C-alpha cells in the first residue's frame, strides 16, 4: 500500500540527492530509507532513481516528483484543517422540525454555547421524516422532531409538550373548526404525528377537513383570507383579521423530542448534548 511515508522518502531523496542526507531529513536511518524506496518502486513497477549515476532521477521519477509534492502538500493542508477544526471545538449538526417556533429554535441552538461548550453549531430545518433519516445516516448529530414517530433504532429524550393556539378568521363564529378546513403540512413529513393530530380533532365528534400547506406562513395567509384555520405553537404568528385563542378544546399540544443515533462511536457525548437540549425544551415549555 502506498503511504505518505513512501512519498516523503522519495521527495527527500530527489531533493537531497544523497541517501544519508535524505534519511536525516525524514528522521530515519539509511537502511529503512533504502527499504522504503524499494517498496515504492515495487508498488509502482518502475525504477525511480538511477543508482549508476549516484542518486539521479529516472524519467519515471521525474514524472512522479511533482505529483508526489502536490500529494504531500495536500496531506499537510488536510492536517492543518483538522487541527483548526479541533481547536474551534466540536461541530454539532442539529436538525429542527419546521413546526419548531423560531424563538424556541434559537434557544435550542444556543443552549450548548450558553452552557460553556466549545461547539460550532450547524442547523438544518427539515420535516421530521427527513431528520430521522439524516440522523440515522450520520448527516446530523441531533434532531428535534415531532412526536410520535417511528425511530428505527434511534435513541430519544423525553417528550416535551408545548401549548398551541388556534388561528381563525375574525369574522367567523365559535364553530369555525367545523366549517373551515384545518391547514396542515403534508402527512408524509410526519405521518404518526399528523395522524395523532387529526384523530384528536375527530375525537370530539368534529368532521375534520384539511388543506395542505407548505408552511405556517402559507397557513396564516389562508386564515387571513377566511379559507382555513391553523393550529400553531408560534406565539408570534398573527396577521390582521386573524383571531387567536388557546387550542384547548381539544388540547392540541406540539409534542417534541430530541433524537440521536446510539450506535455511533461518540454516542455517549451526543447523549449528554441531547439531554442539554431536552432540558432547554423543558424550560421553554414551562415559560
mmCIF file of C-alpha atoms in Angstrom:
data_model
loop_
_atom_site.group_PDB
_atom_site.id
_atom_site.type_symbol
_atom_site.label_atom_id
_atom_site.label_comp_id
_atom_site.label_asym_id
_atom_site.label_seq_id
_atom_site.Cartn_x
_atom_site.Cartn_y
_atom_site.Cartn_z
ATOM 1 C CA UNK A 1 0.000 0.000 0.000
ATOM 2 C CA UNK A 2 1.289 3.419 -0.954
ATOM 3 C CA UNK A 3 1.738 5.581 2.136
ATOM 4 C CA UNK A 4 2.669 9.146 2.941
ATOM 5 C CA UNK A 5 5.996 7.864 4.251
ATOM 6 C CA UNK A 6 6.857 6.427 0.829
ATOM 7 C CA UNK A 7 6.268 9.810 -0.751
ATOM 8 C CA UNK A 8 8.296 11.615 1.916
ATOM 9 C CA UNK A 9 11.258 9.288 1.296
ATOM 10 C CA UNK A 10 11.000 9.743 -2.467
ATOM 11 C CA UNK A 11 10.789 13.559 -2.358
ATOM 12 C CA UNK A 12 13.562 13.867 0.229
ATOM 13 C CA UNK A 13 15.886 11.689 -1.819
ATOM 14 C CA UNK A 14 15.046 13.517 -5.052
ATOM 15 C CA UNK A 15 15.772 16.902 -3.457
ATOM 16 C CA UNK A 16 18.792 15.963 -1.321
ATOM 17 C CA UNK A 17 20.360 13.650 -3.936
ATOM 18 C CA UNK A 18 22.067 11.778 -1.088
ATOM 19 C CA UNK A 19 20.833 8.773 0.899
ATOM 20 C CA UNK A 20 22.357 9.920 4.178
ATOM 21 C CA UNK A 21 21.005 13.469 3.937
ATOM 22 C CA UNK A 22 17.575 12.224 2.871
ATOM 23 C CA UNK A 23 17.434 9.769 5.779
ATOM 24 C CA UNK A 24 18.343 12.509 8.237
ATOM 25 C CA UNK A 25 15.669 14.788 6.748
ATOM 26 C CA UNK A 26 12.848 12.287 7.248
ATOM 27 C CA UNK A 27 14.152 11.191 10.653
ATOM 28 C CA UNK A 28 15.235 7.622 9.942
ATOM 29 C CA UNK A 29 18.476 5.790 9.239
ATOM 30 C CA UNK A 30 19.698 4.950 5.777
ATOM 31 C CA UNK A 31 18.727 1.209 5.695
ATOM 32 C CA UNK A 32 14.972 1.782 6.268
ATOM 33 C CA UNK A 33 15.081 4.651 3.779
ATOM 34 C CA UNK A 34 16.524 2.356 1.113
ATOM 35 C CA UNK A 35 13.953 -0.297 2.010
ATOM 36 C CA UNK A 36 11.109 2.224 1.730
ATOM 37 C CA UNK A 37 12.333 3.303 -1.690
ATOM 38 C CA UNK A 38 12.455 -0.288 -2.903
ATOM 39 C CA UNK A 39 8.894 -0.856 -1.710
ATOM 40 C CA UNK A 40 7.712 2.262 -3.509
ATOM 41 C CA UNK A 41 9.371 1.172 -6.740
ATOM 42 C CA UNK A 42 7.836 -2.275 -6.365
ATOM 43 C CA UNK A 43 4.369 -0.775 -5.826
ATOM 44 C CA UNK A 44 4.672 1.458 -8.899
ATOM 45 C CA UNK A 45 6.500 -1.093 -11.035
ATOM 46 C CA UNK A 46 9.152 1.405 -12.177
ATOM 47 C CA UNK A 47 12.661 2.482 -11.195
ATOM 48 C CA UNK A 48 12.679 5.976 -9.754
ATOM 49 C CA UNK A 49 16.418 6.514 -9.370
ATOM 50 C CA UNK A 50 19.432 5.520 -11.436
ATOM 51 C CA UNK A 51 21.970 4.216 -8.911
ATOM 52 C CA UNK A 52 24.664 4.040 -11.614
ATOM 53 C CA UNK A 53 24.742 7.838 -11.706
ATOM 54 C CA UNK A 54 24.772 8.477 -7.972
ATOM 55 C CA UNK A 55 21.237 9.497 -6.898
ATOM 56 C CA UNK A 56 19.692 10.668 -10.156
ATOM 57 C CA UNK A 57 16.007 10.574 -11.028
ATOM 58 C CA UNK A 58 14.959 8.368 -13.913
ATOM 59 C CA UNK A 59 12.435 9.686 -16.421
ATOM 60 C CA UNK A 60 9.690 7.946 -14.450
ATOM 61 C CA UNK A 61 10.976 9.531 -11.244
ATOM 62 C CA UNK A 62 10.953 12.975 -12.804
ATOM 63 C CA UNK A 63 7.327 12.463 -13.854
ATOM 64 C CA UNK A 64 6.324 11.329 -10.357
ATOM 65 C CA UNK A 65 8.070 14.117 -8.428
ATOM 66 C CA UNK A 66 5.580 17.000 -8.977
ATOM 67 C CA UNK A 67 2.646 14.688 -8.207
ATOM 68 C CA UNK A 68 4.313 13.476 -5.016
ATOM 69 C CA UNK A 69 4.947 17.051 -3.903
ATOM 70 C CA UNK A 70 1.313 18.011 -4.505
ATOM 71 C CA UNK A 71 0.094 14.943 -2.626
ATOM 72 C CA UNK A 72 2.276 15.755 0.400
ATOM 73 C CA UNK A 73 1.138 19.383 0.323
ATOM 74 C CA UNK A 74 -2.499 18.295 0.222
ATOM 75 C CA UNK A 75 -1.989 15.956 3.176
ATOM 76 C CA UNK A 76 -0.296 18.714 5.125
ATOM 77 C CA UNK A 77 -3.165 21.093 4.401
ATOM 78 C CA UNK A 78 -5.660 18.439 5.478
ATOM 79 C CA UNK A 79 -3.898 18.051 8.826
ATOM 80 C CA UNK A 80 -3.894 21.817 9.316
ATOM 81 C CA UNK A 81 -7.622 21.937 8.631
ATOM 82 C CA UNK A 82 -8.176 19.136 11.102
ATOM 83 C CA UNK A 83 -6.141 20.951 13.721
ATOM 84 C CA UNK A 84 -8.177 24.128 13.205
ATOM 85 C CA UNK A 85 -11.404 22.168 13.435
ATOM 86 C CA UNK A 86 -10.256 20.632 16.710
ATOM 87 C CA UNK A 87 -9.152 23.998 18.060
ATOM 88 C CA UNK A 88 -12.520 25.512 17.208
ATOM 89 C CA UNK A 89 -14.312 22.824 19.210
ATOM 90 C CA UNK A 90 -16.750 20.113 18.317
ATOM 91 C CA UNK A 91 -19.064 20.630 15.394
ATOM 92 C CA UNK A 92 -22.704 19.929 16.243
ATOM 93 C CA UNK A 93 -25.034 19.282 13.322
ATOM 94 C CA UNK A 94 -28.533 19.981 14.566
ATOM 95 C CA UNK A 95 -31.814 19.334 12.774
ATOM 96 C CA UNK A 96 -35.074 21.111 13.617
ATOM 97 C CA UNK A 97 -38.580 20.267 12.503
ATOM 98 C CA UNK A 98 -40.282 23.207 10.749
ATOM 99 C CA UNK A 99 -43.028 23.236 13.397
ATOM 100 C CA UNK A 100 -40.475 24.388 15.999
ATOM 101 C CA UNK A 101 -41.142 28.127 16.519
ATOM 102 C CA UNK A 102 -38.278 30.474 15.675
ATOM 103 C CA UNK A 103 -37.800 31.611 19.270
ATOM 104 C CA UNK A 104 -37.592 28.027 20.500
ATOM 105 C CA UNK A 105 -35.244 27.043 17.672
ATOM 106 C CA UNK A 106 -32.899 29.861 18.660
ATOM 107 C CA UNK A 107 -32.922 28.785 22.314
ATOM 108 C CA UNK A 108 -32.127 25.178 21.414
ATOM 109 C CA UNK A 109 -29.303 26.099 19.026
ATOM 110 C CA UNK A 110 -27.766 28.483 21.561
ATOM 111 C CA UNK A 111 -28.011 26.078 24.507
ATOM 112 C CA UNK A 112 -24.614 24.335 24.057
ATOM 113 C CA UNK A 113 -22.746 27.630 23.745
ATOM 114 C CA UNK A 114 -24.545 29.137 26.735
ATOM 115 C CA UNK A 115 -23.648 26.026 28.725
ATOM 116 C CA UNK A 116 -19.971 26.695 28.044
ATOM 117 C CA UNK A 117 -19.468 24.044 25.373
ATOM 118 C CA UNK A 118 -16.844 24.875 22.753
ATOM 119 C CA UNK A 119 -19.160 23.920 19.936
ATOM 120 C CA UNK A 120 -19.824 25.178 16.440
ATOM 121 C CA UNK A 121 -23.471 24.769 15.520
ATOM 122 C CA UNK A 122 -24.822 23.902 12.098
ATOM 123 C CA UNK A 123 -28.615 23.991 11.805
ATOM 124 C CA UNK A 124 -30.880 22.326 9.255
ATOM 125 C CA UNK A 125 -34.648 22.722 9.120
ATOM 126 C CA UNK A 126 -36.412 19.768 7.540
ATOM 127 C CA UNK A 127 -39.503 17.581 8.011
ATOM 128 C CA UNK A 128 -39.430 15.008 10.791
ATOM 129 C CA UNK A 129 -39.141 12.091 8.362
ATOM 130 C CA UNK A 130 -36.102 13.688 6.715
ATOM 131 C CA UNK A 131 -34.481 14.463 10.053
ATOM 132 C CA UNK A 132 -34.833 10.861 11.211
ATOM 133 C CA UNK A 133 -33.211 9.644 8.013
ATOM 134 C CA UNK A 134 -30.368 12.160 8.314
ATOM 135 C CA UNK A 135 -29.620 11.238 11.929
ATOM 136 C CA UNK A 136 -29.584 7.515 11.070
ATOM 137 C CA UNK A 137 -27.247 8.178 8.126
ATOM 138 C CA UNK A 138 -24.843 10.262 10.222
ATOM 139 C CA UNK A 139 -25.565 13.510 8.394
ATOM 140 C CA UNK A 140 -26.933 15.033 11.613
ATOM 141 C CA UNK A 141 -25.838 14.550 15.223
ATOM 142 C CA UNK A 142 -29.115 15.505 16.874
ATOM 143 C CA UNK A 143 -32.585 16.489 15.771
ATOM 144 C CA UNK A 144 -35.692 17.940 17.377
ATOM 145 C CA UNK A 145 -38.619 16.120 15.816
ATOM 146 C CA UNK A 146 -42.375 15.897 16.189
ATOM 147 C CA UNK A 147 -43.684 13.081 18.352
ATOM 148 C CA UNK A 148 -44.855 10.396 17.792
ATOM 149 C CA UNK A 149 -42.545 8.993 15.114
ATOM 150 C CA UNK A 150 -41.046 5.626 14.213
ATOM 151 C CA UNK A 151 -37.462 5.806 15.467
ATOM 152 C CA UNK A 152 -35.987 2.636 13.897
ATOM 153 C CA UNK A 153 -33.213 2.187 16.437
ATOM 154 C CA UNK A 154 -32.581 5.838 17.245
ATOM 155 C CA UNK A 155 -32.483 6.974 20.864
ATOM 156 C CA UNK A 156 -34.775 9.732 22.064
ATOM 157 C CA UNK A 157 -35.220 12.011 25.042
ATOM 158 C CA UNK A 158 -38.500 12.506 26.836
ATOM 159 C CA UNK A 159 -41.410 14.104 25.029
ATOM 160 C CA UNK A 160 -41.901 17.809 25.776
ATOM 161 C CA UNK A 161 -45.297 19.388 25.175
ATOM 162 C CA UNK A 162 -45.816 22.958 24.031
ATOM 163 C CA UNK A 163 -49.166 24.791 24.074
ATOM 164 C CA UNK A 164 -50.689 25.784 20.771
ATOM 165 C CA UNK A 165 -53.100 28.414 19.523
ATOM 166 C CA UNK A 166 -55.966 28.165 17.099
ATOM 167 C CA UNK A 167 -55.861 30.909 14.474
ATOM 168 C CA UNK A 168 -59.131 31.625 12.738
ATOM 169 C CA UNK A 169 -60.669 34.457 10.701
ATOM 170 C CA UNK A 170 -62.139 37.125 12.950
ATOM 171 C CA UNK A 171 -65.427 37.194 11.079
ATOM 172 C CA UNK A 172 -66.245 33.565 11.884
ATOM 173 C CA UNK A 173 -68.044 32.369 14.978
ATOM 174 C CA UNK A 174 -67.061 29.756 17.547
ATOM 175 C CA UNK A 175 -67.980 26.959 15.164
ATOM 176 C CA UNK A 176 -65.085 27.779 12.841
ATOM 177 C CA UNK A 177 -63.240 24.457 13.252
ATOM 178 C CA UNK A 178 -66.320 22.630 11.943
ATOM 179 C CA UNK A 179 -66.851 24.892 8.940
ATOM 180 C CA UNK A 180 -63.355 25.630 7.689
ATOM 181 C CA UNK A 181 -60.632 23.121 6.821
ATOM 182 C CA UNK A 182 -57.585 22.879 9.046
ATOM 183 C CA UNK A 183 -54.336 23.923 7.364
ATOM 184 C CA UNK A 184 -51.775 21.135 7.798
ATOM 185 C CA UNK A 185 -48.385 20.220 6.390
ATOM 186 C CA UNK A 186 -48.155 17.133 4.149
ATOM 187 C CA UNK A 187 -48.782 13.899 6.046
ATOM 188 C CA UNK A 188 -45.614 12.221 4.707
ATOM 189 C CA UNK A 189 -43.465 14.743 6.593
ATOM 190 C CA UNK A 190 -44.505 13.259 9.958
ATOM 191 C CA UNK A 191 -47.122 10.518 9.434
ATOM 192 C CA UNK A 192 -47.636 9.414 13.047
ATOM 193 C CA UNK A 193 -47.756 12.949 14.444
ATOM 194 C CA UNK A 194 -50.114 14.038 11.654
ATOM 195 C CA UNK A 195 -52.475 11.135 12.346
ATOM 196 C CA UNK A 196 -52.496 11.828 16.088
ATOM 197 C CA UNK A 197 -53.375 15.458 15.409
ATOM 198 C CA UNK A 198 -56.267 14.543 13.115
ATOM 199 C CA UNK A 199 -57.514 11.790 15.435
ATOM 200 C CA UNK A 200 -57.518 14.205 18.374
ATOM 201 C CA UNK A 201 -59.630 16.685 16.439
ATOM 202 C CA UNK A 202 -62.015 13.928 15.380
ATOM 203 C CA UNK A 203 -62.332 12.626 18.947
ATOM 204 C CA UNK A 204 -64.768 15.439 19.794
ATOM 205 C CA UNK A 205 -67.129 14.365 17.035
ATOM 206 C CA UNK A 206 -65.900 17.013 14.658
ATOM 207 C CA UNK A 207 -65.782 16.391 10.968
ATOM 208 C CA UNK A 208 -62.178 17.051 10.055
ATOM 209 C CA UNK A 209 -61.351 18.511 6.691
ATOM 210 C CA UNK A 210 -57.811 19.587 5.870
ATOM 211 C CA UNK A 211 -55.992 21.693 3.328
ATOM 212 C CA UNK A 212 -52.293 21.038 2.775
ATOM 213 C CA UNK A 213 -49.913 23.990 3.023
ATOM 214 C CA UNK A 214 -46.152 24.200 2.567
ATOM 215 C CA UNK A 215 -45.528 26.017 5.860
ATOM 216 C CA UNK A 216 -47.227 28.036 8.587
ATOM 217 C CA UNK A 217 -46.854 31.297 6.662
ATOM 218 C CA UNK A 218 -48.964 29.810 3.893
ATOM 219 C CA UNK A 219 -51.421 28.565 6.504
ATOM 220 C CA UNK A 220 -51.669 32.016 8.054
ATOM 221 C CA UNK A 221 -52.380 33.502 4.629
ATOM 222 C CA UNK A 222 -55.307 31.118 4.177
ATOM 223 C CA UNK A 223 -56.615 32.021 7.642
ATOM 224 C CA UNK A 224 -56.432 35.728 6.847
ATOM 225 C CA UNK A 225 -58.260 35.034 3.591
ATOM 226 C CA UNK A 226 -61.053 33.292 5.526
ATOM 227 C CA UNK A 227 -60.380 29.913 3.948
ATOM 228 C CA UNK A 228 -58.867 27.854 6.782
ATOM 229 C CA UNK A 229 -57.944 27.626 10.438
ATOM 230 C CA UNK A 230 -54.461 26.890 11.716
ATOM 231 C CA UNK A 231 -53.039 25.354 14.877
ATOM 232 C CA UNK A 232 -49.579 26.690 15.749
ATOM 233 C CA UNK A 233 -47.121 26.709 18.637
ATOM 234 C CA UNK A 234 -45.686 30.023 17.439
ATOM 235 C CA UNK A 235 -46.987 32.695 19.802
ATOM 236 C CA UNK A 236 -45.835 35.430 17.419
ATOM 237 C CA UNK A 237 -47.701 34.213 14.355
ATOM 238 C CA UNK A 238 -50.559 36.588 13.614
ATOM 239 C CA UNK A 239 -51.988 38.887 10.970
ATOM 240 C CA UNK A 240 -54.675 41.499 10.544
ATOM 241 C CA UNK A 241 -58.094 39.921 10.586
ATOM 242 C CA UNK A 242 -56.911 36.802 12.410
ATOM 243 C CA UNK A 243 -58.217 35.765 15.812
ATOM 244 C CA UNK A 244 -56.027 33.802 18.219
ATOM 245 C CA UNK A 245 -57.198 31.636 21.097
ATOM 246 C CA UNK A 246 -55.648 28.712 23.001
ATOM 247 C CA UNK A 247 -56.162 25.340 21.357
ATOM 248 C CA UNK A 248 -57.697 23.630 24.374
ATOM 249 C CA UNK A 249 -60.929 22.089 23.105
ATOM 250 C CA UNK A 250 -59.488 19.618 22.435
ATOM 251 C CA UNK A 251 -55.915 20.200 23.593
ATOM 252 C CA UNK A 252 -53.552 20.020 20.618
ATOM 253 C CA UNK A 253 -50.050 20.434 22.070
ATOM 254 C CA UNK A 254 -46.973 20.357 19.883
ATOM 255 C CA UNK A 255 -45.064 17.284 21.008
ATOM 256 C CA UNK A 256 -41.292 17.486 20.521
ATOM 257 C CA UNK A 257 -38.388 15.233 21.412
ATOM 258 C CA UNK A 258 -34.662 15.066 20.741
ATOM 259 C CA UNK A 259 -33.279 12.054 18.835
ATOM 260 C CA UNK A 260 -29.760 10.756 18.154
ATOM 261 C CA UNK A 261 -28.058 7.575 16.993
ATOM 262 C CA UNK A 262 -26.779 5.467 19.942
ATOM 263 C CA UNK A 263 -24.752 3.268 17.563
ATOM 264 C CA UNK A 264 -22.218 5.958 16.709
ATOM 265 C CA UNK A 265 -18.772 5.979 18.356
ATOM 266 C CA UNK A 266 -19.456 9.327 20.058
ATOM 267 C CA UNK A 267 -22.913 8.285 21.277
ATOM 268 C CA UNK A 268 -22.192 8.953 24.959
ATOM 269 C CA UNK A 269 -21.071 12.519 24.269
ATOM 270 C CA UNK A 270 -24.031 13.053 21.944
ATOM 271 C CA UNK A 271 -26.428 11.720 24.587
ATOM 272 C CA UNK A 272 -25.117 14.315 27.060
ATOM 273 C CA UNK A 273 -25.667 17.042 24.483
ATOM 274 C CA UNK A 274 -29.151 15.683 23.799
ATOM 275 C CA UNK A 275 -30.028 15.944 27.494
ATOM 276 C CA UNK A 276 -28.920 19.560 27.453
ATOM 277 C CA UNK A 277 -31.315 20.224 24.568
ATOM 278 C CA UNK A 278 -34.135 18.327 26.298
ATOM 279 C CA UNK A 279 -33.646 20.450 29.412
ATOM 280 C CA UNK A 280 -33.748 23.566 27.229
ATOM 281 C CA UNK A 281 -37.014 22.438 25.642
ATOM 282 C CA UNK A 282 -38.496 21.755 29.060
ATOM 283 C CA UNK A 283 -37.539 25.202 30.376
ATOM 284 C CA UNK A 284 -39.005 26.882 27.331
ATOM 285 C CA UNK A 285 -42.209 24.883 27.637
ATOM 286 C CA UNK A 286 -42.590 25.970 31.258
ATOM 287 C CA UNK A 287 -42.459 29.691 30.397
#
